[in-house]
Amino acid sequence: MGQHRSDRRTRGVSKGPIIALVSVLVLVLGVVGWFQLRDHASSEGNAAAGACVEGDATLQVTADPDIAPQIRDLAARFTATNPVVRDHCVTVSVTDGASGPIADALAAAPRGPWNENLGPAPALWIPASGAAINRVSPVPGVLDGQPKPIATSPVVLAVPAELGLALDAARSGWQNLPALQTASDSLTGIGLAGWGSLKLTLPADSPTGHALDAAAAAVTDAGSGPLDEPRAASPKATTAISGLAIGAAAIRDAPTSTTDAIAALSRQASPAGGPFHAVPATEQQIRAAGDAASGLVAFAPAGATPVADHPAAILATPWVDETLSRAAAQFVDFVRQPDQVQYLVDAGFRVGNKTPPATDRTPMPSLGQVLAPATGPAAARLAQTFADPAVPQATTILLDVSGSMGDTDGTKPRLSNTVDALSTRIAALPDSSNVGLWVYSRGLDGSKPYLVKVSTGPMSDGDRRQRITTALQSLRPATATSTYASVIAAHKSAVDGFVDGRPNSVLLITDGPNDDTSTSARQLTTALANSNHPVRVDVVSIGENSDQKTLRSIADQTGGTFVAVQSSDGPELSGALEETLS
């Protein structure tokens, strides 16, 4: 039987098919991966395009110049985060804008277009303080929600170090500034021989508004505020603000901004003999000035401290849409984040409980009592007084109480209307004015046709204001007039009692012609010409008065004002008294 040969060698797998299979697999995976990568890139591109499908949007921010540089830097940081709001790619642009003019423009915004002279129409407004917010908050359609303060800095005075020490030792407060500015050699009284009186420059910047608010609140005992309109219009406030305004106006070539004033004050070779001694500024402005504030310190007057708190106000004006409103809110939230807060603190602002380190120039004391910003009407009244200050005058009022003043104007006798208007004006006169009251009609004082009810003197002297008001309320119409003789007598008395350093005048209020033929118009004009001092005669003529030509002539002759009103009833007489009695 035959046998098969046993030959069992292992048979190997061919490498060719495996290599081919791997190559195909790699090729397939490569193609699939390429498509996936292409699809992913395409998806990312579509997502990026989809995020800003509505295009670009620019958030316009207007900030007060005292914080605008920092807000501009923070805006650049925010823009660098590539913010997207409602499918818009948002960038932020910041414009400097003084708080006062911007507030005025925003108050008018709901009724008309934005004033492009102030820069682009903002969606976010950051004024110096809540005082500016108070001016626009009563106007519907301006603010969207409650503004949020983002950084604070107390308002102080930038002064030479020697002056700062003296003011601090004297415990000088905001209420003392007007007297220090107007009184002769006031700084000598606090130990600074040769300095004269305080020369406080007041640039048209926001710190000046804060200083005026603080001074007015202090002299009217408003405490921590807010100062209201009646207090702002009071004689004490009018006197204080007018004194500061007049003193500041006397400074020649005064700087027009706070930063320029700080630099100029630092450069003065003689702090005592320089053109000015002090300027209101925020603590941050003095700190940030660096070498430009060399030799200066921040002096904080005693009393409630005004603070620039820089509220961020999102606007609801017609040009602000939902996208810009949301973008403004996101930017405000960004600014309040820790990194941005620290940036503001490093720049010299106080934020929350964070305070910059103290220096010799800015000691960073605790704020104590903070002054709430003045109400909108009060701030407007202070600004008006500052722009048109009441110049202290010495005025003798010469009031016609003849029989014709008993005629009816409106619903009351002419004299009653005149007394009411005069009483209102007397109540508003600054304490620095000198005022007296004479009345005239035949038979009032024996042989004289006039009567001195209250002699001319300072309104701050005791109860003079009340005595004048009481005398006015007691008047009754008498008989005929002796206008010319009474004017001559009152004018001579004013010349004899002339008060240096201020306008002196006689204010004649009359409704009829001169009935006394013993004194002629020629005698009147001759008597007024023979004067050793310039005393003007102002005339308010009520109703039909055949003597108006002569009365206008004596007003012109003496440099006075002639005002004719048709009736004593209504605002016309009040306006005439405001023009001639200040």
Coordinates of C-alpha atoms in Angstrom, one line a residue:
M1 CA 0.0 0.0 0.0
G2 CA 1.5 3.1 -0.9
Q3 CA 2.0 6.1 1.5
H4 CA 1.6 9.8 0.8
R5 CA 4.5 12.0 1.7
S6 CA 3.9 14.3 4.7
D7 CA 5.2 17.9 3.7
R8 CA 3.3 20.5 5.9
R9 CA 5.1 23.9 5.4
T10 CA 3.2 27.1 6.5
R11 CA 1.9 29.1 3.6
G12 CA 2.2 33.0 4.0
V13 CA -0.4 35.7 3.1
S14 CA 0.5 37.9 0.2
K15 CA 1.5 41.5 1.2
G16 CA 0.2 43.1 -2.0
P17 CA -3.5 43.0 -1.3
I18 CA -3.0 44.3 2.3
I19 CA -1.0 47.3 1.1
A20 CA -3.6 48.1 -1.4
L21 CA -6.3 47.8 1.2
V22 CA -4.6 50.2 3.6
S23 CA -3.9 52.7 0.8
V24 CA -7.5 52.7 -0.1
L25 CA -8.6 53.2 3.5
V26 CA -6.1 56.1 4.0
L27 CA -7.4 57.7 0.9
V28 CA -11.0 57.3 2.0
L29 CA -10.3 58.7 5.4
G30 CA -8.4 61.6 3.9
V31 CA -11.2 62.5 1.6
V32 CA -13.7 62.3 4.4
G33 CA -11.5 64.4 6.7
W34 CA -11.1 67.0 4.0
F35 CA -14.9 67.3 3.6
Q36 CA -15.3 67.5 7.3
L37 CA -12.7 70.2 7.6
R38 CA -14.2 72.1 4.7
D39 CA -17.7 71.8 6.3
H40 CA -16.3 73.0 9.7
A41 CA -14.6 76.0 8.2
S42 CA -17.6 76.8 6.2
S43 CA -19.8 76.5 9.4
E44 CA -17.5 78.8 11.3
G45 CA -17.6 81.3 8.5
N46 CA -21.3 81.2 8.4
A47 CA -21.5 81.6 12.2
A48 CA -19.2 84.5 12.1
A49 CA -21.2 86.1 9.3
G50 CA -24.5 85.3 11.0
A51 CA -23.4 87.0 14.3
C52 CA -23.3 90.4 12.6
V53 CA -25.9 89.9 9.9
E54 CA -27.3 93.3 10.7
G55 CA -24.0 95.0 10.1
D56 CA -22.0 97.4 12.3
A57 CA -23.3 99.7 15.0
T58 CA -21.5 102.5 16.7
L59 CA -22.4 103.4 20.3
Q60 CA -21.8 107.1 20.7
V61 CA -20.9 108.2 24.3
T62 CA -20.6 111.8 25.5
A63 CA -18.6 112.2 28.7
D64 CA -17.7 115.2 30.7
P65 CA -14.1 116.3 30.0
D66 CA -13.0 115.4 33.5
I67 CA -13.5 111.7 32.9
A68 CA -13.6 111.4 29.1
P69 CA -10.0 110.3 28.6
Q70 CA -10.6 107.3 30.9
I71 CA -13.9 106.4 29.3
R72 CA -12.2 106.6 25.9
D73 CA -9.6 104.0 27.1
L74 CA -12.3 101.8 28.5
A75 CA -14.3 102.1 25.3
A76 CA -11.3 100.8 23.3
R77 CA -11.0 97.8 25.7
F78 CA -14.7 97.0 25.3
T79 CA -14.5 97.3 21.5
A80 CA -11.6 94.9 21.6
T81 CA -13.8 92.2 23.0
N82 CA -15.7 92.1 19.7
P83 CA -19.2 92.7 21.3
V84 CA -22.2 91.7 19.3
V85 CA -25.6 93.1 20.2
R86 CA -28.8 92.0 18.4
D87 CA -26.7 90.8 15.4
H88 CA -24.7 94.0 15.2
C89 CA -21.0 94.3 15.7
V90 CA -20.6 97.1 18.1
T91 CA -17.8 99.7 18.4
V92 CA -17.8 102.5 21.0
S93 CA -16.9 106.1 20.2
V94 CA -16.4 108.7 23.0
T95 CA -16.9 112.5 22.6
D96 CA -16.0 115.1 25.2
G97 CA -19.0 117.2 26.2
A98 CA -19.3 119.8 29.1
S99 CA -22.2 118.7 31.3
G100 CA -24.1 122.0 31.2
P101 CA -24.5 122.4 27.4
I102 CA -25.3 118.7 27.0
A103 CA -28.0 118.9 29.6
D104 CA -29.6 121.9 27.9
A105 CA -29.5 120.1 24.5
L106 CA -30.9 116.9 25.9
A107 CA -33.7 118.8 27.7
A108 CA -34.8 120.1 24.3
A109 CA -34.1 116.8 22.4
P110 CA -37.7 115.3 22.6
R111 CA -39.0 118.4 20.8
G112 CA -36.4 118.7 18.1
P113 CA -33.2 117.4 16.4
W114 CA -29.9 117.0 18.3
N115 CA -27.5 120.0 18.1
E116 CA -24.7 118.6 16.0
N117 CA -22.4 121.3 17.1
L118 CA -22.0 119.4 20.4
G119 CA -20.8 116.3 18.6
P120 CA -22.6 113.1 17.5
A121 CA -26.0 112.4 19.2
P122 CA -25.2 110.1 22.2
A123 CA -26.9 107.0 23.3
L124 CA -25.0 107.1 26.6
W125 CA -24.2 110.2 28.6
I126 CA -21.7 110.5 31.4
P127 CA -22.0 114.0 33.0
A128 CA -19.8 115.1 35.9
S129 CA -22.5 114.6 38.5
G130 CA -26.1 114.1 39.3
A131 CA -26.7 117.8 39.2
A132 CA -26.8 117.6 35.4
I133 CA -29.1 114.6 35.6
N134 CA -31.5 116.6 37.8
R135 CA -31.8 119.2 35.0
V136 CA -33.1 116.7 32.5
S137 CA -34.9 114.1 34.6
P138 CA -38.2 116.0 34.7
V139 CA -38.3 116.0 30.9
P140 CA -40.1 112.9 29.5
G141 CA -38.4 110.9 26.8
V142 CA -34.7 111.7 27.8
L143 CA -33.5 109.1 30.3
D144 CA -34.0 105.3 30.1
G145 CA -33.9 104.0 33.7
Q146 CA -31.9 105.2 36.7
P147 CA -28.3 106.4 35.9
K148 CA -25.6 104.5 37.6
P149 CA -22.5 106.3 39.1
I150 CA -19.3 104.8 37.8
A151 CA -16.5 106.8 39.5
T152 CA -16.5 109.6 42.1
S153 CA -14.1 112.4 43.0
P154 CA -14.7 115.1 45.6
V155 CA -14.6 118.7 44.4
V156 CA -11.9 120.7 46.3
L157 CA -9.8 123.8 45.7
A158 CA -6.4 123.6 44.1
V159 CA -4.3 126.0 46.1
P160 CA -0.6 126.7 46.8
A161 CA 0.5 124.7 49.8
E162 CA 1.0 127.8 52.1
L163 CA -2.6 129.0 51.4
G164 CA -3.9 125.5 52.0
L165 CA -2.4 125.3 55.4
A166 CA -3.8 128.7 56.4
L167 CA -7.3 127.9 55.1
D168 CA -7.2 124.6 57.0
A169 CA -6.0 126.2 60.2
A170 CA -8.8 128.8 59.9
R171 CA -11.3 126.0 59.3
S172 CA -12.5 127.9 56.2
G173 CA -15.7 126.4 54.7
W174 CA -17.6 126.8 51.5
Q175 CA -19.7 129.5 53.2
N176 CA -16.5 131.6 53.8
L177 CA -15.4 131.7 50.1
P178 CA -17.6 134.7 49.0
A179 CA -16.4 136.9 51.9
L180 CA -12.8 135.8 51.4
Q181 CA -13.1 136.8 47.7
T182 CA -14.8 140.2 48.3
A183 CA -13.5 141.5 51.6
S184 CA -10.4 143.6 51.5
D185 CA -7.2 141.9 52.8
S186 CA -9.3 138.8 53.9
L187 CA -6.3 136.5 53.7
T188 CA -4.3 138.7 56.1
G189 CA -6.9 137.9 58.7
I190 CA -6.0 134.2 58.5
G191 CA -2.2 134.8 58.8
L192 CA -1.2 135.4 55.2
A193 CA 0.3 138.9 55.2
G194 CA 0.7 140.4 51.8
W195 CA -1.8 138.1 50.1
G196 CA -4.7 140.6 50.1
S197 CA -8.1 139.0 49.4
L198 CA -8.7 135.5 48.0
K199 CA -8.6 135.5 44.2
L200 CA -10.6 132.5 43.1
T201 CA -10.8 131.8 39.4
L202 CA -13.9 130.0 38.1
P203 CA -13.5 128.5 34.7
A204 CA -16.6 127.3 32.8
D205 CA -16.1 123.7 33.8
S206 CA -18.1 121.4 35.9
P207 CA -16.1 121.9 39.2
T208 CA -17.2 125.5 39.2
G209 CA -20.8 124.4 39.2
H210 CA -20.2 122.1 42.1
A211 CA -18.4 124.9 44.0
L212 CA -21.3 127.3 43.4
D213 CA -23.7 124.7 44.7
A214 CA -21.7 124.1 47.8
A215 CA -21.3 127.8 48.6
A216 CA -25.0 128.5 48.1
A217 CA -26.0 125.4 50.2
A218 CA -23.7 126.5 53.0
V219 CA -24.8 130.2 53.2
T220 CA -28.5 129.2 53.1
D221 CA -28.1 126.4 55.8
A222 CA -29.2 123.7 53.3
G223 CA -27.1 121.1 55.1
S224 CA -26.3 118.1 52.9
G225 CA -28.8 119.3 50.3
P226 CA -30.2 119.2 47.8
L227 CA -30.4 123.0 47.4
D228 CA -33.8 123.9 46.2
E229 CA -34.9 126.8 44.0
P230 CA -36.2 129.1 46.8
R231 CA -32.9 128.9 48.6
A232 CA -31.0 129.4 45.4
A233 CA -33.0 132.6 44.7
S234 CA -32.7 133.9 48.3
P235 CA -30.7 137.1 49.0
K236 CA -28.0 135.1 50.8
A237 CA -27.4 132.8 47.9
T238 CA -27.6 135.7 45.4
T239 CA -25.1 137.7 47.4
A240 CA -22.7 134.8 47.7
I241 CA -22.8 133.7 44.0
S242 CA -22.7 137.3 42.7
G243 CA -19.7 138.0 44.9
L244 CA -17.9 135.0 43.6
A245 CA -18.8 135.8 40.0
I246 CA -17.7 139.5 40.3
G247 CA -14.5 138.5 41.9
A248 CA -13.7 135.9 39.3
A249 CA -14.5 138.4 36.4
A250 CA -11.9 140.8 37.8
I251 CA -9.1 138.3 37.2
R252 CA -7.3 139.2 34.0
D253 CA -6.6 136.6 31.3
A254 CA -8.1 133.9 33.5
P255 CA -7.7 130.3 32.2
T256 CA -10.7 128.9 30.5
S257 CA -10.4 125.3 31.8
T258 CA -9.7 123.7 35.1
T259 CA -6.6 121.8 33.9
D260 CA -5.2 125.0 32.4
A261 CA -5.8 126.9 35.6
I262 CA -4.1 124.2 37.7
A263 CA -1.0 124.4 35.4
A264 CA -1.0 128.2 35.4
L265 CA -1.3 128.4 39.2
S266 CA 1.6 126.0 39.6
R267 CA 3.8 128.1 37.3
Q268 CA 3.3 131.3 39.3
A269 CA 6.6 132.6 40.6
S270 CA 4.9 134.3 43.5
P271 CA 1.8 132.5 44.9
A272 CA 0.8 135.6 46.9
G273 CA 1.2 138.1 44.1
G274 CA -0.1 136.0 41.2
P275 CA -3.2 136.8 39.2
F276 CA -5.2 134.2 41.2
H277 CA -4.8 132.0 44.2
A278 CA -7.2 129.1 43.8
V279 CA -9.4 127.1 41.4
P280 CA -12.1 124.5 42.0
A281 CA -11.1 121.1 40.8
T282 CA -11.8 117.5 41.4
E283 CA -9.4 115.6 43.6
Q284 CA -8.7 113.4 40.6
Q285 CA -7.8 116.3 38.3
I286 CA -5.2 117.6 40.8
R287 CA -3.8 114.1 41.2
A288 CA -3.7 113.4 37.5
A289 CA -2.0 116.8 36.7
G290 CA 1.3 115.4 38.0
D291 CA 4.2 117.8 37.6
A292 CA 1.8 120.4 36.2
A293 CA 0.4 120.7 39.8
S294 CA 3.8 121.1 41.5
G295 CA 3.5 123.1 44.7
L296 CA -0.2 122.8 44.9
V297 CA -2.4 120.8 47.3
A298 CA -6.1 119.8 47.4
F299 CA -7.9 121.9 50.1
A300 CA -11.3 120.6 51.1
P301 CA -13.4 123.4 52.6
A302 CA -15.4 122.6 55.7
G303 CA -19.0 121.6 55.2
A304 CA -20.9 119.1 53.0
T305 CA -18.6 117.9 50.2
P306 CA -19.8 118.3 46.6
V307 CA -18.9 115.2 44.6
A308 CA -18.5 114.5 40.9
D309 CA -20.0 111.0 40.7
H310 CA -20.2 110.6 37.0
P311 CA -23.6 108.8 36.5
A312 CA -23.9 106.8 33.3
A313 CA -27.2 107.7 31.8
I314 CA -28.7 105.5 29.0
L315 CA -30.8 107.8 26.9
A316 CA -34.3 107.3 25.5
T317 CA -34.2 110.1 23.0
P318 CA -35.6 109.6 19.5
W319 CA -32.3 108.6 17.9
V320 CA -31.6 105.7 20.4
D321 CA -32.9 102.4 19.2
E322 CA -33.1 99.0 21.0
T323 CA -29.6 98.0 19.7
L324 CA -27.9 101.1 21.0
S325 CA -29.8 101.0 24.3
R326 CA -28.6 97.4 24.9
A327 CA -25.1 98.2 23.8
A328 CA -25.0 101.1 26.2
A329 CA -26.2 98.9 29.0
Q330 CA -23.5 96.3 28.2
F331 CA -20.8 98.9 28.1
V332 CA -21.9 100.3 31.5
D333 CA -21.8 96.8 33.0
F334 CA -18.3 96.3 31.4
V335 CA -17.0 99.5 33.0
R336 CA -18.2 98.3 36.4
Q337 CA -16.3 95.1 36.2
P338 CA -13.3 94.6 38.6
D339 CA -10.5 95.2 36.0
Q340 CA -12.1 98.4 34.8
V341 CA -12.8 99.6 38.3
Q342 CA -9.1 99.1 39.2
Y343 CA -8.2 101.1 36.1
L344 CA -10.3 104.0 37.2
V345 CA -8.9 103.8 40.8
D346 CA -5.4 103.9 39.3
A347 CA -6.4 107.0 37.4
G348 CA -7.2 108.8 40.7
F349 CA -11.0 108.2 41.0
R350 CA -12.8 106.7 44.0
V351 CA -15.0 103.7 43.1
G352 CA -17.2 102.1 45.7
N353 CA -14.9 101.3 48.7
K354 CA -11.7 101.6 46.6
T355 CA -9.7 104.8 47.1
P356 CA -6.4 105.7 45.5
P357 CA -3.3 105.9 47.8
A358 CA -2.9 109.2 49.6
T359 CA -0.2 111.6 48.6
D360 CA 1.1 114.9 49.9
R361 CA -0.8 116.7 47.2
T362 CA -4.0 114.7 47.5
P363 CA -4.3 113.3 51.1
M364 CA -7.6 111.4 50.2
P365 CA -9.5 112.1 53.4
S366 CA -12.8 110.4 54.1
L367 CA -15.7 112.3 52.5
G368 CA -17.8 112.7 55.6
Q369 CA -21.1 114.5 54.7
V370 CA -21.7 114.4 51.0
L371 CA -23.7 117.3 49.4
A372 CA -26.6 116.0 47.3
P373 CA -26.7 117.8 44.0
A374 CA -28.9 120.9 43.6
T375 CA -32.3 120.4 42.0
G376 CA -32.7 121.2 38.4
P377 CA -34.4 124.6 39.0
A378 CA -31.9 125.5 41.7
A379 CA -28.9 124.7 39.5
A380 CA -30.4 126.8 36.7
R381 CA -31.0 129.7 39.1
L382 CA -27.3 129.5 40.3
A383 CA -26.1 129.4 36.7
Q384 CA -28.2 132.5 35.9
T385 CA -27.0 134.4 38.9
F386 CA -23.4 133.5 38.1
A387 CA -23.8 134.6 34.5
D388 CA -25.6 137.8 35.4
P389 CA -24.5 138.7 38.9
A390 CA -26.3 141.2 41.1
V391 CA -23.8 144.1 41.3
P392 CA -24.1 145.6 44.8
Q393 CA -25.7 149.0 44.5
A394 CA -26.7 151.9 46.8
T395 CA -30.2 152.9 45.8
T396 CA -32.7 155.3 47.3
I397 CA -36.2 154.4 46.2
L398 CA -38.4 157.5 45.7
L399 CA -42.0 156.4 45.4
D400 CA -44.9 158.6 44.3
V401 CA -47.9 158.3 46.7
S402 CA -50.0 161.0 45.3
G403 CA -53.8 160.7 44.8
S404 CA -53.5 159.3 41.3
M405 CA -51.7 156.3 42.7
G406 CA -55.1 155.3 44.2
D407 CA -56.5 154.8 40.7
T408 CA -57.4 151.2 39.9
D409 CA -55.2 149.1 37.6
G410 CA -56.7 145.6 37.1
T411 CA -58.5 144.8 40.3
K412 CA -56.4 146.8 42.8
P413 CA -55.3 150.4 43.3
R414 CA -52.1 151.3 41.5
L415 CA -50.3 152.0 44.7
S416 CA -51.2 148.5 46.0
N417 CA -49.9 146.8 42.9
T418 CA -46.7 148.9 43.1
V419 CA -46.2 148.0 46.8
D420 CA -46.6 144.3 46.0
A421 CA -44.1 144.4 43.2
L422 CA -41.6 146.4 45.2
S423 CA -42.0 144.1 48.2
T424 CA -41.2 141.1 46.1
R425 CA -38.2 142.8 44.6
I426 CA -36.9 143.9 48.0
A427 CA -37.1 140.4 49.3
A428 CA -34.9 139.2 46.5
L429 CA -32.2 141.9 46.8
P430 CA -28.7 140.6 47.9
D431 CA -27.6 141.5 51.4
S432 CA -24.7 143.4 49.9
S433 CA -27.0 146.1 48.5
N434 CA -27.7 149.5 50.2
V435 CA -31.3 150.5 49.9
G436 CA -33.6 153.2 51.4
L437 CA -37.2 154.3 51.0
W438 CA -38.5 157.8 50.4
V439 CA -42.1 158.7 49.5
Y440 CA -43.4 161.9 48.2
S441 CA -46.6 163.9 47.9
R442 CA -47.7 167.3 49.2
G443 CA -48.2 167.7 52.9
L444 CA -46.4 164.5 54.0
D445 CA -43.9 166.3 56.3
G446 CA -44.9 169.9 56.9
S447 CA -43.0 172.1 54.5
K448 CA -41.3 169.2 52.7
P449 CA -43.1 167.3 50.0
Y450 CA -41.2 164.1 50.8
L451 CA -40.7 161.8 53.7
V452 CA -37.8 159.5 54.5
K453 CA -39.4 156.2 55.6
V454 CA -36.1 154.2 55.9
S455 CA -32.7 155.8 55.4
T456 CA -30.4 154.3 52.8
G457 CA -28.0 151.7 54.2
P458 CA -26.9 148.0 54.0
M459 CA -29.6 145.4 53.6
S460 CA -27.5 143.2 56.0
D461 CA -27.9 145.9 58.7
G462 CA -30.3 144.5 61.2
D463 CA -33.9 144.4 60.1
R464 CA -33.6 147.0 57.3
R465 CA -35.3 144.7 54.8
Q466 CA -38.3 144.1 57.1
R467 CA -38.5 147.8 57.9
I468 CA -38.7 148.7 54.2
T469 CA -41.4 146.1 53.6
T470 CA -43.4 147.2 56.6
A471 CA -43.2 150.9 55.5
L472 CA -44.4 149.9 52.0
Q473 CA -47.4 148.0 53.3
S474 CA -48.5 151.1 55.4
L475 CA -48.6 153.5 52.5
R476 CA -51.9 155.2 51.3
P477 CA -52.5 157.6 48.5
A478 CA -52.2 161.3 49.5
T479 CA -52.6 164.4 47.4
A480 CA -50.7 166.2 44.6
T481 CA -47.1 165.5 43.5
S482 CA -43.9 167.5 43.9
T483 CA -41.7 165.3 41.7
Y484 CA -39.0 167.8 40.8
A485 CA -38.3 169.0 44.3
S486 CA -38.3 165.5 45.7
V487 CA -35.9 164.2 43.1
I488 CA -33.5 167.1 43.8
A489 CA -33.6 166.3 47.6
A490 CA -33.2 162.5 47.2
H491 CA -30.4 163.0 44.7
K492 CA -28.5 165.4 46.9
S493 CA -28.9 163.0 49.8
A494 CA -27.5 160.1 47.7
V495 CA -24.5 162.3 46.6
D496 CA -23.8 163.3 50.2
G497 CA -24.0 159.6 51.3
F498 CA -22.2 158.3 48.2
V499 CA -20.9 154.7 48.7
D500 CA -17.5 154.1 47.0
G501 CA -16.9 151.0 44.8
R502 CA -20.5 150.5 43.6
P503 CA -23.2 152.2 41.5
N504 CA -25.2 154.8 43.3
S505 CA -28.7 155.7 42.2
V506 CA -32.1 157.2 42.9
L507 CA -35.1 155.1 41.6
L508 CA -38.1 157.3 40.9
I509 CA -41.4 155.4 40.6
T510 CA -44.3 157.7 39.5
D511 CA -47.5 157.8 37.5
G512 CA -48.0 161.5 37.0
P513 CA -46.6 164.9 36.1
N514 CA -45.0 167.3 38.5
D515 CA -47.8 169.4 40.1
D516 CA -45.5 171.8 42.0
T517 CA -44.8 174.8 39.8
S518 CA -42.3 176.2 42.4
T519 CA -39.6 174.0 40.9
S520 CA -39.1 174.0 37.1
A521 CA -37.6 171.4 34.8
R522 CA -34.7 173.6 34.2
Q523 CA -34.0 173.9 37.9
L524 CA -34.2 170.2 38.1
T525 CA -31.7 169.5 35.4
T526 CA -29.3 172.2 36.7
A527 CA -29.4 170.7 40.2
L528 CA -28.6 167.3 39.0
A529 CA -25.7 168.6 37.0
N530 CA -24.1 170.1 40.1
S531 CA -22.9 166.8 41.6
N532 CA -19.6 165.8 43.2
H533 CA -20.3 162.1 42.7
P534 CA -22.0 160.1 39.9
V535 CA -25.5 159.2 41.1
R536 CA -27.8 158.2 38.3
V537 CA -31.6 158.6 38.3
D538 CA -33.6 155.6 37.1
V539 CA -37.2 156.2 36.3
V540 CA -40.2 153.8 36.2
S541 CA -43.2 155.7 34.7
I542 CA -46.6 154.0 35.2
G543 CA -49.5 154.6 32.8
E544 CA -50.1 157.9 30.8
N545 CA -47.7 160.5 32.1
S546 CA -47.4 163.8 30.4
D547 CA -44.0 164.5 32.1
Q548 CA -42.3 161.5 30.4
K549 CA -40.1 163.8 28.2
T550 CA -38.5 165.5 31.2
L551 CA -38.2 162.3 33.2
R552 CA -36.5 160.6 30.3
S553 CA -34.2 163.5 29.9
I554 CA -33.0 163.4 33.6
A555 CA -32.4 159.6 33.2
D556 CA -30.3 160.2 30.1
Q557 CA -28.5 163.1 31.8
T558 CA -27.4 161.1 34.8
G559 CA -26.7 157.8 32.9
G560 CA -29.8 156.2 34.3
T561 CA -32.6 154.1 32.7
F562 CA -36.1 155.2 31.8
V563 CA -38.8 152.5 31.6
A564 CA -42.4 153.2 30.8
V565 CA -45.1 150.6 31.7
Q566 CA -48.7 150.8 30.7
S567 CA -50.1 149.4 33.9
S568 CA -49.1 148.5 37.4
D569 CA -51.1 145.3 37.1
G570 CA -49.1 142.3 35.6
P571 CA -45.5 141.3 35.1
E572 CA -44.4 144.5 33.2
L573 CA -43.9 146.5 36.4
S574 CA -42.0 143.6 38.1
G575 CA -39.7 143.4 35.1
A576 CA -39.0 147.1 35.2
L577 CA -38.1 146.9 38.9
E578 CA -35.8 143.9 38.3
E579 CA -34.0 146.0 35.6
T580 CA -33.6 149.1 37.8
L581 CA -33.3 147.7 41.4
S582 CA -30.6 145.2 42.1

